[in-house]
Amino acid sequence: MSKEIPYKIYLEESEMPDSWYNVRADMKNKPAPLLNPGTGQPMTAEELGGVFCDELVKQELDNDTAYIPIPEEIRNFYKMYRPSPLVRAYCLEEKLQTPAKIYYKFEGNNTSGSHKLNSAIAQAYYAKKQGLKGVTTETGAGQWGTALSMACSYLGLDCKVYMVKVSYEQKPFRREVMRTYGASVTPSPSMDTEVGRKILEEFPGTNGSLGCAISEAVEVAVKSEGYRYVLGSVLNQVLLHQSVIGLETMAALKKYDIKPDMIIGCAGGGSNLGGLISPFMGEKLRGEADYRIIAVEPASCPSFTRGKYAYDFCDTGKVCPLAKMYTLGSGFIPAPNHAGGLRYHGMSSILSQLYDDGLMEARSVKQTDVFEAAEMFARVEGILPAPESSHAIRAAIDEALKCKETGEEKTIVFGLTGTGYFDMYAYEAFHDGKMTNYIPTDEEIAASLAKLPQV
Amino acid sequence: MSKEIPYKIYLEESEMPDSWYNVRADMKNKPAPLLNPGTGQPMTAEELGGVFCDELVKQELDNDTAYIPIPEEIRNFYKMYRPSPLVRAYCLEEKLQTPAKIYYKFEGNNTSGSHKLNSAIAQAYYAKKQGLKGVTTETGAGQWGTALSMACSYLGLDCKVYMVKVSYEQKPFRREVMRTYGASVTPSPSMDTEVGRKILEEFPGTNGSLGCAISEAVEVAVKSEGYRYVLGSVLNQVLLHQSVIGLETMAALKKYDIKPDMIIGCAGGGSNLGGLISPFMGEKLRGEADYRIIAVEPASCPSFTRGKYAYDFCDTGKVCPLAKMYTLGSGFIPAPNHAGGLRYHGMSSILSQLYDDGLMEARSVKQTDVFEAAEMFARVEGILPAPESSHAIRAAIDEALKCKETGEEKTIVFGLTGTGYFDMYAYEAFHDGKMTNYIPTDEEIAASLAKLPQV
């Protein structure tokens, strides 16, 4: 008989992982390398070093080392908010009357409100160690920018955030949190950069996009002495840092002899999903265990389920290297009524390769269904989820309801990446019945994909 | 040698208290009873039963039972977010370069964002058990209303919240969180009630006040079949429920053989402070230990430090019983530039009696000093504190800096009651240098106190 399972499984600080796990080491088909858009050749460490910190370049390119030690300073920062709880969703199970057992790994119990802090502190730490003055980045809804501001403030690094203009205006509170942490926040596109000026000239009055903000942040980093660019998702290094989520989840499950049947995560650029599934995927790749692994994306930005696996630009301004990924095309921007986050046009190269190899599933969900799940979850589990995270909640509920039909007692684990305190406009639209769904047509996606670069 | 102390001390669920502690049982001088404003006589259980649930009336009047069992259903709800962590503020100590050891009990890790949930679930539970349809209440900044909405949604009770008009307009997100939990939220004063209509007639265009919202909520409860009124602070029953904070804090400290020298809490109506200090005050009253206990209040609403210990109305409309408390007069409203919460004109009768008996200290702090402390704390400890909680942070920092001067290694424990995600307007004013201080003049306070009822 197994031990009684508490509502929240907390690991001891001493049980926190001391290394990140690099799933690439166990992949037979390695993720495709970043390419230099000029030459079409794989980016070298030297080329990448102009944009990223040296240590992060090493991590980006390392396809072989399975475990990379977490420096003590980062571990100490993690202790501010980690280990994060693995929660048994007893109340949700009761509400659904399902025989399924549902667990979620909750990453929202820190001021940045999401899992993004796990990589922000790592990237800021290596920048500091390299003697840099500061870092630049972009942010959409603001979770990444907030996380990076916190990390930089802790280490005394300057932090310049380019925030997608529409979010800058609609989410003044997010901006204010970043300012509390001493970051400078600029609405993008701005007149600060060449690429910003060019975009503003071409599209005056534009609301901005993530791809455009990336271009600006990269330009500023490359042109400023003592600065590098950092990114909160998509990259291999980010998935590496986020593996702390999966490692803790696995440790908590093993502590209570729980064997999950499926692992579910929301997917935008892949940072949370990649981190959560890494060690489970590792077991799967090594043939030690099998799990269903499910990526959940918005129907309005369906890169896995309707995109193409191809080399594409990471940003609108085309200043970044090319990445091979499931993509909707770098010009793709979800409809303005989309409020659920996860709006990046592409997907992590690691996850794209795993998906292409049939090692994981993907599905897309409509945003009104997502908010319905979010509200139900909030009411019974007491946590107000971020719209992003609620994509995973939706899929977990759907799977639990299937178990109710079949009577199967499956064990479902999902990632609850963050809280929705700064997304109340979207909740308001949902309450007022004003939230709509938009699903891009095949023609729209085809038109966007037609502009993929020729490699 | 004592054990190494982790960043966060988490109790096991099995270590959660199974009873609340009623500090009144150990008080020699009991708190003064509530009086019927008509007769001037102590309110009977029967009279109170028209406003409050029966079980809560019992708790309100019980000055003798030291331990009151926490019903299992409430304990199960507590497990959603409790035990809450006792955090060793290593990073703040480092930043201040103080020999003091600083701990804070963090109550903000739940969606309501504050400690208010501890009493909300208890009050909702007893209402449900009595077979009521719903409850009414008031809310200012919205912490209490949010907490009550969560509790009612969990139990399937209707929840009517009267929200101070200025907050309703300035904090639409708080309102939206309450709606997510299915509560109806009405700006106060409203045309729904006699007292609301009367106040609107007398002061058209008023921004509302807590005292006025209380009057409306009480009127609706008394006039609606199957409804009772609930209150988030001031009352004896609330301090009883909040004792879970202090009991957990004491258990966590004892686990590591830590003996605090002082316990610091912010004080508005007294719910957090009363809960945090209860078991420590119990030891002090029984002569088992001694602690400095410090209440911190805003300089703009200084009931302890500049009010009078007297019977006063609890609300503007004078529909509630009279309470003996440190008060600034029921007509006192802090200046509009006050953004720090804790704006109730009076103070818990229990705390008032303890203060009058010289068993605790009080001090007031200016709001710009409070936000300075809040920002410093956010940057090093990674939690964005509520303005209310930041009053306690300010005092803790001041005490730690005194230790730096004297070289004393004192142990400071303070209550971090909640998070500031919905207070970013105030942070913005602070960042922009637009935040000002207002300290009421002696004449203003005297004028307000001149209107105290004659008892």
PDB file of C-alpha atoms in Angstrom, chain A residues 220-446:
ATOM      1  CA  VAL A 220      20.516  46.841 -29.106  1.00  0.00           C
ATOM      2  CA  ALA A 221      22.511  43.992 -27.567  1.00  0.00           C
ATOM      3  CA  VAL A 222      24.807  43.656 -30.566  1.00  0.00           C
ATOM      4  CA  LYS A 223      25.418  47.390 -30.791  1.00  0.00           C
ATOM      5  CA  SER A 224      25.921  48.112 -27.075  1.00  0.00           C
ATOM      6  CA  GLU A 225      29.249  47.541 -25.341  1.00  0.00           C
ATOM      7  CA  GLY A 226      28.897  45.018 -22.508  1.00  0.00           C
ATOM      8  CA  TYR A 227      25.414  43.799 -23.396  1.00  0.00           C
ATOM      9  CA  ARG A 228      24.078  40.496 -24.643  1.00  0.00           C
ATOM     10  CA  TYR A 229      20.657  39.343 -25.689  1.00  0.00           C
ATOM     11  CA  VAL A 230      18.666  36.803 -23.694  1.00  0.00           C
ATOM     12  CA  LEU A 231      15.525  34.906 -24.677  1.00  0.00           C
ATOM     13  CA  GLY A 232      12.880  33.233 -22.542  1.00  0.00           C
ATOM     14  CA  SER A 233      11.843  30.340 -24.752  1.00  0.00           C
ATOM     15  CA  VAL A 234      12.546  28.346 -27.918  1.00  0.00           C
ATOM     16  CA  LEU A 235      16.303  27.986 -27.384  1.00  0.00           C
ATOM     17  CA  ASN A 236      17.993  24.764 -26.294  1.00  0.00           C
ATOM     18  CA  GLN A 237      19.580  26.511 -23.298  1.00  0.00           C
ATOM     19  CA  VAL A 238      16.154  27.601 -22.055  1.00  0.00           C
ATOM     20  CA  LEU A 239      14.788  24.066 -22.159  1.00  0.00           C
ATOM     21  CA  LEU A 240      17.902  22.952 -20.325  1.00  0.00           C
ATOM     22  CA  HIS A 241      17.298  25.411 -17.459  1.00  0.00           C
ATOM     23  CA  GLN A 242      13.608  24.614 -17.369  1.00  0.00           C
ATOM     24  CA  SER A 243      14.395  20.927 -16.897  1.00  0.00           C
ATOM     25  CA  VAL A 244      14.399  21.777 -13.184  1.00  0.00           C
ATOM     26  CA  ILE A 245      10.586  21.617 -13.432  1.00  0.00           C
ATOM     27  CA  GLY A 246      10.589  18.096 -14.787  1.00  0.00           C
ATOM     28  CA  LEU A 247      13.326  16.861 -12.467  1.00  0.00           C
ATOM     29  CA  GLU A 248      11.452  18.070  -9.404  1.00  0.00           C
ATOM     30  CA  THR A 249       8.212  16.628 -10.743  1.00  0.00           C
ATOM     31  CA  MET A 250       9.825  13.260 -11.267  1.00  0.00           C
ATOM     32  CA  ALA A 251      11.421  13.300  -7.803  1.00  0.00           C
ATOM     33  CA  ALA A 252       8.105  14.182  -6.154  1.00  0.00           C
ATOM     34  CA  LEU A 253       6.275  11.428  -8.039  1.00  0.00           C
ATOM     35  CA  LYS A 254       8.913   8.831  -7.187  1.00  0.00           C
ATOM     36  CA  LYS A 255       8.745   9.809  -3.533  1.00  0.00           C
ATOM     37  CA  TYR A 256       5.181   8.524  -3.506  1.00  0.00           C
ATOM     38  CA  ASP A 257       5.605   5.729  -6.057  1.00  0.00           C
ATOM     39  CA  ILE A 258       3.349   7.454  -8.545  1.00  0.00           C
ATOM     40  CA  LYS A 259       3.690   6.461 -12.193  1.00  0.00           C
ATOM     41  CA  PRO A 260       2.122   8.957 -14.567  1.00  0.00           C
ATOM     42  CA  ASP A 261       0.381   7.770 -17.712  1.00  0.00           C
ATOM     43  CA  MET A 262       0.499  11.087 -19.440  1.00  0.00           C
ATOM     44  CA  ILE A 263       2.285  14.415 -19.126  1.00  0.00           C
ATOM     45  CA  ILE A 264       0.540  17.497 -20.480  1.00  0.00           C
ATOM     46  CA  GLY A 265       1.917  20.983 -21.023  1.00  0.00           C
ATOM     47  CA  CYS A 266       0.977  24.146 -22.848  1.00  0.00           C
ATOM     48  CA  ALA A 267       3.252  25.058 -25.734  1.00  0.00           C
ATOM     49  CA  GLY A 268       4.121  28.457 -27.171  1.00  0.00           C
ATOM     50  CA  GLY A 269       7.852  28.467 -27.805  1.00  0.00           C
ATOM     51  CA  GLY A 270       8.201  25.335 -25.702  1.00  0.00           C
ATOM     52  CA  SER A 271      10.006  26.478 -22.540  1.00  0.00           C
ATOM     53  CA  ASN A 272       7.576  25.047 -20.034  1.00  0.00           C
ATOM     54  CA  LEU A 273       6.652  21.934 -21.953  1.00  0.00           C
ATOM     55  CA  GLY A 274      10.252  21.170 -22.790  1.00  0.00           C
ATOM     56  CA  GLY A 275      11.322  21.607 -19.175  1.00  0.00           C
ATOM     57  CA  LEU A 276       8.497  19.582 -17.727  1.00  0.00           C
ATOM     58  CA  ILE A 277       8.844  16.603 -20.030  1.00  0.00           C
ATOM     59  CA  SER A 278      12.649  16.446 -20.340  1.00  0.00           C
ATOM     60  CA  PRO A 279      13.426  13.727 -17.779  1.00  0.00           C
ATOM     61  CA  PHE A 280      10.324  11.740 -18.706  1.00  0.00           C
ATOM     62  CA  MET A 281      11.263  11.947 -22.359  1.00  0.00           C
ATOM     63  CA  GLY A 282      14.743  10.859 -21.319  1.00  0.00           C
ATOM     64  CA  GLU A 283      13.357   7.670 -19.799  1.00  0.00           C
ATOM     65  CA  LYS A 284      11.282   7.142 -22.909  1.00  0.00           C
ATOM     66  CA  LEU A 285      14.264   7.671 -25.223  1.00  0.00           C
ATOM     67  CA  ARG A 286      16.358   5.250 -23.167  1.00  0.00           C
ATOM     68  CA  GLY A 287      13.537   2.696 -23.235  1.00  0.00           C
ATOM     69  CA  GLU A 288      13.139   2.738 -19.443  1.00  0.00           C
ATOM     70  CA  ALA A 289       9.528   3.845 -19.338  1.00  0.00           C
ATOM     71  CA  ASP A 290       6.724   4.970 -21.595  1.00  0.00           C
ATOM     72  CA  TYR A 291       4.511   8.007 -21.246  1.00  0.00           C
ATOM     73  CA  ARG A 292       2.009   9.816 -23.416  1.00  0.00           C
ATOM     74  CA  ILE A 293       3.316  13.335 -23.790  1.00  0.00           C
ATOM     75  CA  ILE A 294       0.849  15.958 -25.002  1.00  0.00           C
ATOM     76  CA  ALA A 295       1.576  19.490 -26.178  1.00  0.00           C
ATOM     77  CA  VAL A 296      -1.413  21.855 -26.075  1.00  0.00           C
ATOM     78  CA  GLU A 297      -1.435  24.969 -28.222  1.00  0.00           C
ATOM     79  CA  PRO A 298      -4.009  27.648 -29.068  1.00  0.00           C
ATOM     80  CA  ALA A 299      -6.183  27.032 -32.116  1.00  0.00           C
ATOM     81  CA  SER A 300      -5.350  30.590 -33.160  1.00  0.00           C
ATOM     82  CA  CYS A 301      -1.595  29.928 -33.254  1.00  0.00           C
ATOM     83  CA  PRO A 302      -1.265  26.212 -34.070  1.00  0.00           C
ATOM     84  CA  SER A 303       2.390  25.740 -35.010  1.00  0.00           C
ATOM     85  CA  PHE A 304       2.600  22.017 -34.132  1.00  0.00           C
ATOM     86  CA  THR A 305      -0.771  20.967 -35.476  1.00  0.00           C
ATOM     87  CA  ARG A 306      -0.945  23.085 -38.624  1.00  0.00           C
ATOM     88  CA  GLY A 307       2.566  24.445 -39.167  1.00  0.00           C
ATOM     89  CA  LYS A 308       5.416  23.085 -41.257  1.00  0.00           C
ATOM     90  CA  TYR A 309       8.675  21.570 -40.033  1.00  0.00           C
ATOM     91  CA  ALA A 310      11.193  23.774 -41.775  1.00  0.00           C
ATOM     92  CA  TYR A 311      13.934  26.333 -41.318  1.00  0.00           C
ATOM     93  CA  ASP A 312      12.500  29.744 -40.549  1.00  0.00           C
ATOM     94  CA  PHE A 313      13.424  33.120 -39.169  1.00  0.00           C
ATOM     95  CA  CYS A 314      13.059  33.495 -35.401  1.00  0.00           C
ATOM     96  CA  ASP A 315      12.162  37.176 -35.650  1.00  0.00           C
ATOM     97  CA  THR A 316      10.361  39.650 -37.875  1.00  0.00           C
ATOM     98  CA  GLY A 317      13.417  41.784 -38.600  1.00  0.00           C
ATOM     99  CA  LYS A 318      15.348  38.681 -39.699  1.00  0.00           C
ATOM    100  CA  VAL A 319      18.398  39.625 -37.638  1.00  0.00           C
ATOM    101  CA  CYS A 320      18.458  36.261 -35.798  1.00  0.00           C
ATOM    102  CA  PRO A 321      19.805  32.914 -36.976  1.00  0.00           C
ATOM    103  CA  LEU A 322      17.472  30.507 -38.752  1.00  0.00           C
ATOM    104  CA  ALA A 323      16.000  27.683 -36.703  1.00  0.00           C
ATOM    105  CA  LYS A 324      14.443  24.454 -37.895  1.00  0.00           C
ATOM    106  CA  MET A 325      11.094  24.178 -36.219  1.00  0.00           C
ATOM    107  CA  TYR A 326       7.406  23.658 -36.632  1.00  0.00           C
ATOM    108  CA  THR A 327       6.435  27.115 -37.787  1.00  0.00           C
ATOM    109  CA  LEU A 328       3.555  29.135 -39.168  1.00  0.00           C
ATOM    110  CA  GLY A 329       5.984  31.506 -40.840  1.00  0.00           C
ATOM    111  CA  SER A 330       7.775  34.407 -39.168  1.00  0.00           C
ATOM    112  CA  GLY A 331       5.165  36.849 -40.427  1.00  0.00           C
ATOM    113  CA  PHE A 332       2.295  35.022 -38.753  1.00  0.00           C
ATOM    114  CA  ILE A 333       0.529  37.033 -36.041  1.00  0.00           C
ATOM    115  CA  PRO A 334      -2.486  35.574 -34.223  1.00  0.00           C
ATOM    116  CA  ALA A 335      -5.783  37.447 -34.574  1.00  0.00           C
ATOM    117  CA  PRO A 336      -6.164  40.441 -32.226  1.00  0.00           C
ATOM    118  CA  ASN A 337      -8.965  38.724 -30.299  1.00  0.00           C
ATOM    119  CA  HIS A 338      -6.507  36.090 -29.141  1.00  0.00           C
ATOM    120  CA  ALA A 339      -5.951  36.595 -25.402  1.00  0.00           C
ATOM    121  CA  GLY A 340      -4.417  33.331 -24.399  1.00  0.00           C
ATOM    122  CA  GLY A 341      -0.709  33.936 -24.896  1.00  0.00           C
ATOM    123  CA  LEU A 342       1.452  31.288 -26.608  1.00  0.00           C
ATOM    124  CA  ARG A 343       1.539  33.475 -29.681  1.00  0.00           C
ATOM    125  CA  TYR A 344       4.991  32.724 -31.041  1.00  0.00           C
ATOM    126  CA  HIS A 345       5.007  31.597 -34.676  1.00  0.00           C
ATOM    127  CA  GLY A 346       7.509  28.769 -34.149  1.00  0.00           C
ATOM    128  CA  MET A 347       8.418  26.054 -31.689  1.00  0.00           C
ATOM    129  CA  SER A 348      11.585  24.888 -29.940  1.00  0.00           C
ATOM    130  CA  SER A 349      13.842  22.868 -32.255  1.00  0.00           C
ATOM    131  CA  ILE A 350      14.175  20.144 -29.633  1.00  0.00           C
ATOM    132  CA  LEU A 351      10.428  19.700 -29.293  1.00  0.00           C
ATOM    133  CA  SER A 352       9.959  19.963 -33.035  1.00  0.00           C
ATOM    134  CA  GLN A 353      12.370  17.089 -33.592  1.00  0.00           C
ATOM    135  CA  LEU A 354      10.754  14.952 -30.876  1.00  0.00           C
ATOM    136  CA  TYR A 355       7.330  15.628 -32.347  1.00  0.00           C
ATOM    137  CA  ASP A 356       8.539  14.831 -35.835  1.00  0.00           C
ATOM    138  CA  ASP A 357       9.956  11.561 -34.493  1.00  0.00           C
ATOM    139  CA  GLY A 358       6.516  10.613 -33.152  1.00  0.00           C
ATOM    140  CA  LEU A 359       7.632  10.764 -29.536  1.00  0.00           C
ATOM    141  CA  MET A 360       4.919  13.189 -28.487  1.00  0.00           C
ATOM    142  CA  GLU A 361       1.411  14.289 -29.446  1.00  0.00           C
ATOM    143  CA  ALA A 362      -0.020  17.742 -30.008  1.00  0.00           C
ATOM    144  CA  ARG A 363      -3.489  19.219 -30.028  1.00  0.00           C
ATOM    145  CA  SER A 364      -4.970  22.677 -30.288  1.00  0.00           C
ATOM    146  CA  VAL A 365      -7.780  24.141 -28.188  1.00  0.00           C
ATOM    147  CA  LYS A 366     -10.144  27.105 -28.645  1.00  0.00           C
ATOM    148  CA  GLN A 367      -9.777  30.010 -26.290  1.00  0.00           C
ATOM    149  CA  THR A 368     -13.342  30.061 -24.947  1.00  0.00           C
ATOM    150  CA  ASP A 369     -12.882  26.392 -24.018  1.00  0.00           C
ATOM    151  CA  VAL A 370      -9.600  27.353 -22.374  1.00  0.00           C
ATOM    152  CA  PHE A 371     -11.189  30.079 -20.242  1.00  0.00           C
ATOM    153  CA  GLU A 372     -14.058  27.797 -19.293  1.00  0.00           C
ATOM    154  CA  ALA A 373     -11.481  25.337 -17.966  1.00  0.00           C
ATOM    155  CA  ALA A 374      -9.573  28.168 -16.279  1.00  0.00           C
ATOM    156  CA  GLU A 375     -12.635  29.364 -14.408  1.00  0.00           C
ATOM    157  CA  MET A 376     -13.636  25.882 -13.309  1.00  0.00           C
ATOM    158  CA  PHE A 377     -10.117  25.241 -12.112  1.00  0.00           C
ATOM    159  CA  ALA A 378      -9.937  28.537 -10.218  1.00  0.00           C
ATOM    160  CA  ARG A 379     -13.179  27.808  -8.441  1.00  0.00           C
ATOM    161  CA  VAL A 380     -12.264  24.366  -7.194  1.00  0.00           C
ATOM    162  CA  GLU A 381      -8.480  24.479  -6.879  1.00  0.00           C
ATOM    163  CA  GLY A 382      -8.234  28.052  -5.626  1.00  0.00           C
ATOM    164  CA  ILE A 383      -5.529  29.169  -8.047  1.00  0.00           C
ATOM    165  CA  LEU A 384      -6.328  31.735 -10.719  1.00  0.00           C
ATOM    166  CA  PRO A 385      -4.420  30.341 -13.684  1.00  0.00           C
ATOM    167  CA  ALA A 386      -2.680  32.219 -16.470  1.00  0.00           C
ATOM    168  CA  PRO A 387      -4.393  31.810 -19.837  1.00  0.00           C
ATOM    169  CA  GLU A 388      -1.268  30.071 -21.121  1.00  0.00           C
ATOM    170  CA  SER A 389      -1.372  27.469 -18.354  1.00  0.00           C
ATOM    171  CA  SER A 390      -5.077  26.998 -18.885  1.00  0.00           C
ATOM    172  CA  HIS A 391      -4.442  25.325 -22.214  1.00  0.00           C
ATOM    173  CA  ALA A 392      -2.917  22.456 -20.257  1.00  0.00           C
ATOM    174  CA  ILE A 393      -5.799  22.522 -17.776  1.00  0.00           C
ATOM    175  CA  ARG A 394      -8.248  22.175 -20.666  1.00  0.00           C
ATOM    176  CA  ALA A 395      -6.481  19.108 -22.015  1.00  0.00           C
ATOM    177  CA  ALA A 396      -6.101  17.575 -18.545  1.00  0.00           C
ATOM    178  CA  ILE A 397      -9.823  18.011 -17.901  1.00  0.00           C
ATOM    179  CA  ASP A 398     -10.650  16.500 -21.293  1.00  0.00           C
ATOM    180  CA  GLU A 399      -8.462  13.480 -20.559  1.00  0.00           C
ATOM    181  CA  ALA A 400      -9.976  13.106 -17.078  1.00  0.00           C
ATOM    182  CA  LEU A 401     -13.451  13.175 -18.586  1.00  0.00           C
ATOM    183  CA  LYS A 402     -12.458  10.442 -21.024  1.00  0.00           C
ATOM    184  CA  CYS A 403     -11.391   8.374 -18.003  1.00  0.00           C
ATOM    185  CA  LYS A 404     -14.799   8.996 -16.503  1.00  0.00           C
ATOM    186  CA  GLU A 405     -16.388   7.464 -19.592  1.00  0.00           C
ATOM    187  CA  THR A 406     -14.092   4.491 -19.756  1.00  0.00           C
ATOM    188  CA  GLY A 407     -13.655   4.033 -16.010  1.00  0.00           C
ATOM    189  CA  GLU A 408      -9.870   4.047 -16.359  1.00  0.00           C
ATOM    190  CA  GLU A 409      -7.863   5.282 -13.348  1.00  0.00           C
ATOM    191  CA  LYS A 410      -5.187   7.042 -15.335  1.00  0.00           C
ATOM    192  CA  THR A 411      -2.630   9.309 -13.726  1.00  0.00           C
ATOM    193  CA  ILE A 412      -2.393  12.696 -15.396  1.00  0.00           C
ATOM    194  CA  VAL A 413       0.378  15.204 -14.704  1.00  0.00           C
ATOM    195  CA  PHE A 414       0.225  18.684 -16.134  1.00  0.00           C
ATOM    196  CA  GLY A 415       2.237  21.863 -15.867  1.00  0.00           C
ATOM    197  CA  LEU A 416       0.540  24.852 -14.269  1.00  0.00           C
ATOM    198  CA  THR A 417       3.023  27.422 -15.405  1.00  0.00           C
ATOM    199  CA  GLY A 418       1.680  30.580 -13.844  1.00  0.00           C
ATOM    200  CA  THR A 419      -0.990  32.857 -12.453  1.00  0.00           C
ATOM    201  CA  GLY A 420      -3.399  35.120 -14.299  1.00  0.00           C
ATOM    202  CA  TYR A 421      -3.420  38.263 -12.120  1.00  0.00           C
ATOM    203  CA  PHE A 422      -2.358  40.401 -15.049  1.00  0.00           C
ATOM    204  CA  ASP A 423      -4.787  38.821 -17.484  1.00  0.00           C
ATOM    205  CA  MET A 424      -8.037  40.023 -15.960  1.00  0.00           C
ATOM    206  CA  TYR A 425      -9.007  41.920 -19.128  1.00  0.00           C
ATOM    207  CA  ALA A 426      -9.250  38.560 -20.841  1.00  0.00           C
ATOM    208  CA  TYR A 427     -11.218  37.064 -17.961  1.00  0.00           C
ATOM    209  CA  GLU A 428     -13.505  40.110 -18.086  1.00  0.00           C
ATOM    210  CA  ALA A 429     -14.171  39.553 -21.791  1.00  0.00           C
ATOM    211  CA  PHE A 430     -14.955  35.937 -21.012  1.00  0.00           C
ATOM    212  CA  HIS A 431     -17.350  36.829 -18.154  1.00  0.00           C
ATOM    213  CA  ASP A 432     -19.090  39.397 -20.295  1.00  0.00           C
ATOM    214  CA  GLY A 433     -19.568  36.893 -23.106  1.00  0.00           C
ATOM    215  CA  LYS A 434     -17.425  39.050 -25.377  1.00  0.00           C
ATOM    216  CA  MET A 435     -14.663  36.553 -25.944  1.00  0.00           C
ATOM    217  CA  THR A 436     -14.608  35.071 -29.425  1.00  0.00           C
ATOM    218  CA  ASN A 437     -12.592  32.411 -31.145  1.00  0.00           C
ATOM    219  CA  TYR A 438     -10.575  32.773 -34.252  1.00  0.00           C
ATOM    220  CA  ILE A 439      -9.092  29.938 -36.183  1.00  0.00           C
ATOM    221  CA  PRO A 440      -6.859  30.864 -39.089  1.00  0.00           C
ATOM    222  CA  THR A 441      -7.960  29.525 -42.459  1.00  0.00           C
ATOM    223  CA  ASP A 442      -5.845  27.119 -44.459  1.00  0.00           C
ATOM    224  CA  GLU A 443      -5.299  29.918 -46.957  1.00  0.00           C
ATOM    225  CA  GLU A 444      -3.936  32.292 -44.332  1.00  0.00           C
ATOM    226  CA  ILE A 445      -1.486  29.721 -43.070  1.00  0.00           C
ATOM    227  CA  ALA A 446      -0.452  28.730 -46.586  1.00  0.00           C
TER     228      ALA A 446
END
